[in-house]
PDB file of C-alpha atoms in Angstrom:
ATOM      1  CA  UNK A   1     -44.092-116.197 217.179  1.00 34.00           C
ATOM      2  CA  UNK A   2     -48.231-114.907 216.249  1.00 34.00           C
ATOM      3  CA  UNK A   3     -48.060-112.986 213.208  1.00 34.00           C
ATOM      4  CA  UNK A   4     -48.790-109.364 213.327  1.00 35.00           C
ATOM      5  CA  UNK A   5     -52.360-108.540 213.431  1.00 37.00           C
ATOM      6  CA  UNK A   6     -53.956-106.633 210.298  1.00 41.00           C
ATOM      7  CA  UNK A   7     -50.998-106.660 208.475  1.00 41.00           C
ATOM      8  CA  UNK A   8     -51.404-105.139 204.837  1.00 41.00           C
ATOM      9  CA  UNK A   9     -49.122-106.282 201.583  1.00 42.00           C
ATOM     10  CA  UNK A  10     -46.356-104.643 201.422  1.00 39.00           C
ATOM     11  CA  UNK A  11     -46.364-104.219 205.509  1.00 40.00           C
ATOM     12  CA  UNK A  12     -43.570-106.224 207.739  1.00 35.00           C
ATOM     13  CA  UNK A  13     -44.051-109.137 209.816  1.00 37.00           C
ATOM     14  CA  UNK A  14     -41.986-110.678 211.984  1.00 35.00           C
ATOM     15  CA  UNK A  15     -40.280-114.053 211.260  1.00 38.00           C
ATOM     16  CA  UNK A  16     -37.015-115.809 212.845  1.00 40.00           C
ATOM     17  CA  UNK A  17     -34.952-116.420 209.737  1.00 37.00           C
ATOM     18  CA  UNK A  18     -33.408-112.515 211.067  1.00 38.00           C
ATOM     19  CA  UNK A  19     -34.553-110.421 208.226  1.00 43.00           C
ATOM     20  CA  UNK A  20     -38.239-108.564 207.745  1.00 52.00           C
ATOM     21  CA  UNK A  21     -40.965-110.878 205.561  1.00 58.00           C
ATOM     22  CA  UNK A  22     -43.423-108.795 203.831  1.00 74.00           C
ATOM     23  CA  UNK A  23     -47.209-110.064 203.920  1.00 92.00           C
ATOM     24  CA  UNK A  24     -47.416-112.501 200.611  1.00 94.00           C
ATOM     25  CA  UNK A  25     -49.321-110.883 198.191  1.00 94.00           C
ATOM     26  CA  UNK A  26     -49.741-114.195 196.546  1.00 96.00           C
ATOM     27  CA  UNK A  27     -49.693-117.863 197.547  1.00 96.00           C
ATOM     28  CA  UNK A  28     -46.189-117.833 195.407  1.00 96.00           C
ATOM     29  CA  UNK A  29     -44.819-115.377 197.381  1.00 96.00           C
ATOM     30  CA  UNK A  30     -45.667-117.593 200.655  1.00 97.00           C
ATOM     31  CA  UNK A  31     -44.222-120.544 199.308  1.00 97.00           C
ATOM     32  CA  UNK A  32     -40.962-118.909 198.313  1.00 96.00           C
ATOM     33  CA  UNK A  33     -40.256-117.557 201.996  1.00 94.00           C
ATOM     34  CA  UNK A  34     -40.715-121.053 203.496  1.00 95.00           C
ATOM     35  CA  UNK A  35     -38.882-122.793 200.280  1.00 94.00           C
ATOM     36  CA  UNK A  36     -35.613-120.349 201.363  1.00 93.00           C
ATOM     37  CA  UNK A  37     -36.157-120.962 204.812  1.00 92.00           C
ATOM     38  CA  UNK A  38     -35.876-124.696 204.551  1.00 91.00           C
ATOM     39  CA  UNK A  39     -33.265-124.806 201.653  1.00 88.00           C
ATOM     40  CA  UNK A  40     -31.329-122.168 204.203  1.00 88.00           C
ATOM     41  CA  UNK A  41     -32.139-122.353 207.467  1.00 84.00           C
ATOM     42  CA  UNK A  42     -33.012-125.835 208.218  1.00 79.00           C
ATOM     43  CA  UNK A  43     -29.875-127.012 206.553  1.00 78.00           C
ATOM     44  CA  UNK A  44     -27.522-124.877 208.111  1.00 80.00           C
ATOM     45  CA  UNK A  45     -29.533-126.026 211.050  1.00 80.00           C
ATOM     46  CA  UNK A  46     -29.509-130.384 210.230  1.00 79.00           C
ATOM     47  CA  UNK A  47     -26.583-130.393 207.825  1.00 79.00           C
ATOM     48  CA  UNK A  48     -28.230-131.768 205.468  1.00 82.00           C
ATOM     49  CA  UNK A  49     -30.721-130.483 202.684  1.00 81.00           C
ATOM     50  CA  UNK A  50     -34.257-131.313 203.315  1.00 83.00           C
ATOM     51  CA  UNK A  51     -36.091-134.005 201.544  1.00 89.00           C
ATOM     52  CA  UNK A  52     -37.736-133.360 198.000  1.00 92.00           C
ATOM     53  CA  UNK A  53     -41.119-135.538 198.765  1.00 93.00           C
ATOM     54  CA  UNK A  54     -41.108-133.428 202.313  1.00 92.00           C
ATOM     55  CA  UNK A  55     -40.556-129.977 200.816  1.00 94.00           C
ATOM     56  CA  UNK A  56     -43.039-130.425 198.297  1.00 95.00           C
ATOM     57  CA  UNK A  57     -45.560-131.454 201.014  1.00 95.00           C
ATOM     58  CA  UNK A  58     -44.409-128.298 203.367  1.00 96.00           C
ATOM     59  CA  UNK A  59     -44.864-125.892 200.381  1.00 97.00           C
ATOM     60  CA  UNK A  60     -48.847-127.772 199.682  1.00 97.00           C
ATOM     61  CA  UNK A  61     -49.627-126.609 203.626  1.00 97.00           C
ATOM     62  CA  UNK A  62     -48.047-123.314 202.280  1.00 97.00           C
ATOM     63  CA  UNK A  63     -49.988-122.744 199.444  1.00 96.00           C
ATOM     64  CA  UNK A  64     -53.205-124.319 201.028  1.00 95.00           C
ATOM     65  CA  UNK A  65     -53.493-122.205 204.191  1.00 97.00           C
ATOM     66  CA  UNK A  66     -52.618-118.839 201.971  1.00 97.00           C
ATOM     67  CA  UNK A  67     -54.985-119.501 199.626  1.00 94.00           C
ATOM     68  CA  UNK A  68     -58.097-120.395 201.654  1.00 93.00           C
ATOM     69  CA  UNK A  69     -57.133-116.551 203.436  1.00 95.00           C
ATOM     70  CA  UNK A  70     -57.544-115.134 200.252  1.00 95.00           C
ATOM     71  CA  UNK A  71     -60.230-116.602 198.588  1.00 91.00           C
ATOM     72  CA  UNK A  72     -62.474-117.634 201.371  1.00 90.00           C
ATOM     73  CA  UNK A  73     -61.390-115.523 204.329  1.00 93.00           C
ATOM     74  CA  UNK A  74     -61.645-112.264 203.776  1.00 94.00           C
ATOM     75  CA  UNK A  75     -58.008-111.438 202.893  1.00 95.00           C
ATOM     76  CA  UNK A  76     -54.753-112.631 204.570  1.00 96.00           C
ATOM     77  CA  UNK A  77     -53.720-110.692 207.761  1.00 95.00           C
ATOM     78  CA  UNK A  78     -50.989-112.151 209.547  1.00 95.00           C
ATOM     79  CA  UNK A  79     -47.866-114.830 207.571  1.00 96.00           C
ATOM     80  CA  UNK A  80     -44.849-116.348 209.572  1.00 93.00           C
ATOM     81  CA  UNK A  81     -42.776-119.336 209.204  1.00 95.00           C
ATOM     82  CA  UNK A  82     -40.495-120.747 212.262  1.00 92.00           C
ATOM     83  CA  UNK A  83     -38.653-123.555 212.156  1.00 90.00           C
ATOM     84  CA  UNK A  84     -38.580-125.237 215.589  1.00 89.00           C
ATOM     85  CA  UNK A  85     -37.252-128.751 216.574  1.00 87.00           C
ATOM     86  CA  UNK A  86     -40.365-129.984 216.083  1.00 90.00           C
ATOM     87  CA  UNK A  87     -40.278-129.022 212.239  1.00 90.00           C
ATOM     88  CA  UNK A  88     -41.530-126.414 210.512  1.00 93.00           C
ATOM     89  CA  UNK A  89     -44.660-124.211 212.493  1.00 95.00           C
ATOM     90  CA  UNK A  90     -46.894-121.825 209.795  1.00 96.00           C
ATOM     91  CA  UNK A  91     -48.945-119.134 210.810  1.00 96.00           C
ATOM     92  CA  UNK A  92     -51.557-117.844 208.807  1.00 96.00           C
ATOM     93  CA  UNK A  93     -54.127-115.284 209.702  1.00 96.00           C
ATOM     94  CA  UNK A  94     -57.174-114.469 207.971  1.00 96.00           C
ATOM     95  CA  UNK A  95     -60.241-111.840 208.450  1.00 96.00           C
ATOM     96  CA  UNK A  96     -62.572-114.244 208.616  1.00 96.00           C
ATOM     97  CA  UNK A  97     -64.030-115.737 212.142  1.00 96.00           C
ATOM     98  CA  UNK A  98     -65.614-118.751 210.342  1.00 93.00           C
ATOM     99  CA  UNK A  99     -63.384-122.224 210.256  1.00 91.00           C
ATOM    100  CA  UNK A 100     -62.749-124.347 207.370  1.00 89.00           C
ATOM    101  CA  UNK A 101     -65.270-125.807 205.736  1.00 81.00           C
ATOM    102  CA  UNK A 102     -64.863-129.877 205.013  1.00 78.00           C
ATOM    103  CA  UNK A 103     -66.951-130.633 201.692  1.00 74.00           C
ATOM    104  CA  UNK A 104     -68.428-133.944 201.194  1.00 70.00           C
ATOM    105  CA  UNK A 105     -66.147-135.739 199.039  1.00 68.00           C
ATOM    106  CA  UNK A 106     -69.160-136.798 196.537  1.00 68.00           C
ATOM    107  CA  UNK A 107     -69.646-132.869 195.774  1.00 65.00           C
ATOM    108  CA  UNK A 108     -66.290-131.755 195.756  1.00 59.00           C
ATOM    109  CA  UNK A 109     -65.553-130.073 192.773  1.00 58.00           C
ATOM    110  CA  UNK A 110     -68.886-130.138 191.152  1.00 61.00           C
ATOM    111  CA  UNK A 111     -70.820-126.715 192.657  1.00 58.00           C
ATOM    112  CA  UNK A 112     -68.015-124.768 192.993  1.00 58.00           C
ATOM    113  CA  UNK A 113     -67.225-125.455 196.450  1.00 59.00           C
ATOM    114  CA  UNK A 114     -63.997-126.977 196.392  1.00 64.00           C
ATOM    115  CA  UNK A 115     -63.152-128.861 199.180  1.00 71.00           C
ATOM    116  CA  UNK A 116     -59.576-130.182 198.671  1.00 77.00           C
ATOM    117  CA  UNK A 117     -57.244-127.939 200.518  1.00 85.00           C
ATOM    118  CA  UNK A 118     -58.287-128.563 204.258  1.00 88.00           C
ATOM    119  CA  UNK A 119     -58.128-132.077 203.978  1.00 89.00           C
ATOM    120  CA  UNK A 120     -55.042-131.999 202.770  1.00 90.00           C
ATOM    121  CA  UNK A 121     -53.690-129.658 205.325  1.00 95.00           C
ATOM    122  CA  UNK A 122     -54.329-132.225 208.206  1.00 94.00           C
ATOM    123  CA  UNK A 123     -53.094-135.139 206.967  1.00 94.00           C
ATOM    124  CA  UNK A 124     -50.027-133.642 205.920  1.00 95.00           C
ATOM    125  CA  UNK A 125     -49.434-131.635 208.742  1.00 95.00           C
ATOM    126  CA  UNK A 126     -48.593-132.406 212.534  1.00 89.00           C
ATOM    127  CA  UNK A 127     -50.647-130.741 213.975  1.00 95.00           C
ATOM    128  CA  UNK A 128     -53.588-128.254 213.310  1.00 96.00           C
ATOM    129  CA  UNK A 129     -54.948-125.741 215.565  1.00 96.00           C
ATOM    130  CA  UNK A 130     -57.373-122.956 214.503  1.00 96.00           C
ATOM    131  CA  UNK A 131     -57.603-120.258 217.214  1.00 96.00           C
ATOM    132  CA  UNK A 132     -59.961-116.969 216.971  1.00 95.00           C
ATOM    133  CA  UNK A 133     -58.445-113.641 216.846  1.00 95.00           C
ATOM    134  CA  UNK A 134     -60.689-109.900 217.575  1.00 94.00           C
ATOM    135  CA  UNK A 135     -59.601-109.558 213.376  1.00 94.00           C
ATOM    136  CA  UNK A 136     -60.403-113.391 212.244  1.00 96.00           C
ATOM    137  CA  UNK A 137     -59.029-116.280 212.951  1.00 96.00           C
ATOM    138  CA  UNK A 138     -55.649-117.971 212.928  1.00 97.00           C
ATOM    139  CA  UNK A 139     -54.318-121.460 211.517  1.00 97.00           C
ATOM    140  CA  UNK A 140     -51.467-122.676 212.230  1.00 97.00           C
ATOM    141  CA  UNK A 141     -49.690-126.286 211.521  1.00 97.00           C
ATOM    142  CA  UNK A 142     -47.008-127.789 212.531  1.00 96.00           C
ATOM    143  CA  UNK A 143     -45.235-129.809 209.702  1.00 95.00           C
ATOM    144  CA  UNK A 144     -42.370-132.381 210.998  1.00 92.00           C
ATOM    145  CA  UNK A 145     -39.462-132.079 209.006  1.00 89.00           C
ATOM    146  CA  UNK A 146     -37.964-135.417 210.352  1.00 82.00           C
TER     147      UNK A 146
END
């Protein structure tokens, strides 16, 4: 399910948990929608609670992805979180056409740059995809919850 496009704070956007998500406002509030989706959803769904070491990694995509949409791409525009039975797919839309930008590790941190986040997001996640939208662009990853 694509998250809404141009969707303000405060506004709705759809998600499958059955009840209306409003657009994070913060990288927090992202990570405490998927944290009660997992500790709800996916173990209603497995029957068993998910994995400490894997939650914390799901909730690092979280905060990653929503972060990098607010500091570097022009605002977030679009949040949803769907568990699947491949795991756990994140949406996250930004207003910002550019991709990612991967920082060479020997400047990373020293000119302001950063550089840590996307990194991260691959190798903990799945699968990455970045697909352009008319408003931005779109990331989403796929985090296995297996």
């Amino acid at each position: 399910m694509a998250p809404e496009h141009g969707a303000a704070p405060g506004e709705p956007v759809s998600i499958t948990s059955g009840t209306d998500l409003v657009l994070p406002s913060t990288a927090g509030e992202a990570r405490a929608h998927v944290r009660t989706l997992l500790t709800t959803a996916f173990r209603s769904r497995s029957k068993r609670p998910v994995d400490e070491v894997l939650l914390a990694d799901v909730l690092l995509v979280t905060s990653e992805l929503v972060t990098n949409a607010m500091r570097h791409g022009g605002g977030l525009t679009g949040f949803d979180a769907v568990l699947t039975d491949a795991g756990l797919l994140l949406n996250v839309a930004d207003a910002s056409a550019d991709p990612p930008v991967v920082t060479d590790p020997a400047r990373r941190g020293t000119d302001g740059a950063g550089g840590f986040g996307w990194p991260l997001i691959c190798r903990l996640a799945g699968h990455v995809a970045i697909t352009p939208r008319p408003d931005g662009k779109q990331i989403t990853a796929l985090i296995p919850l297996d």
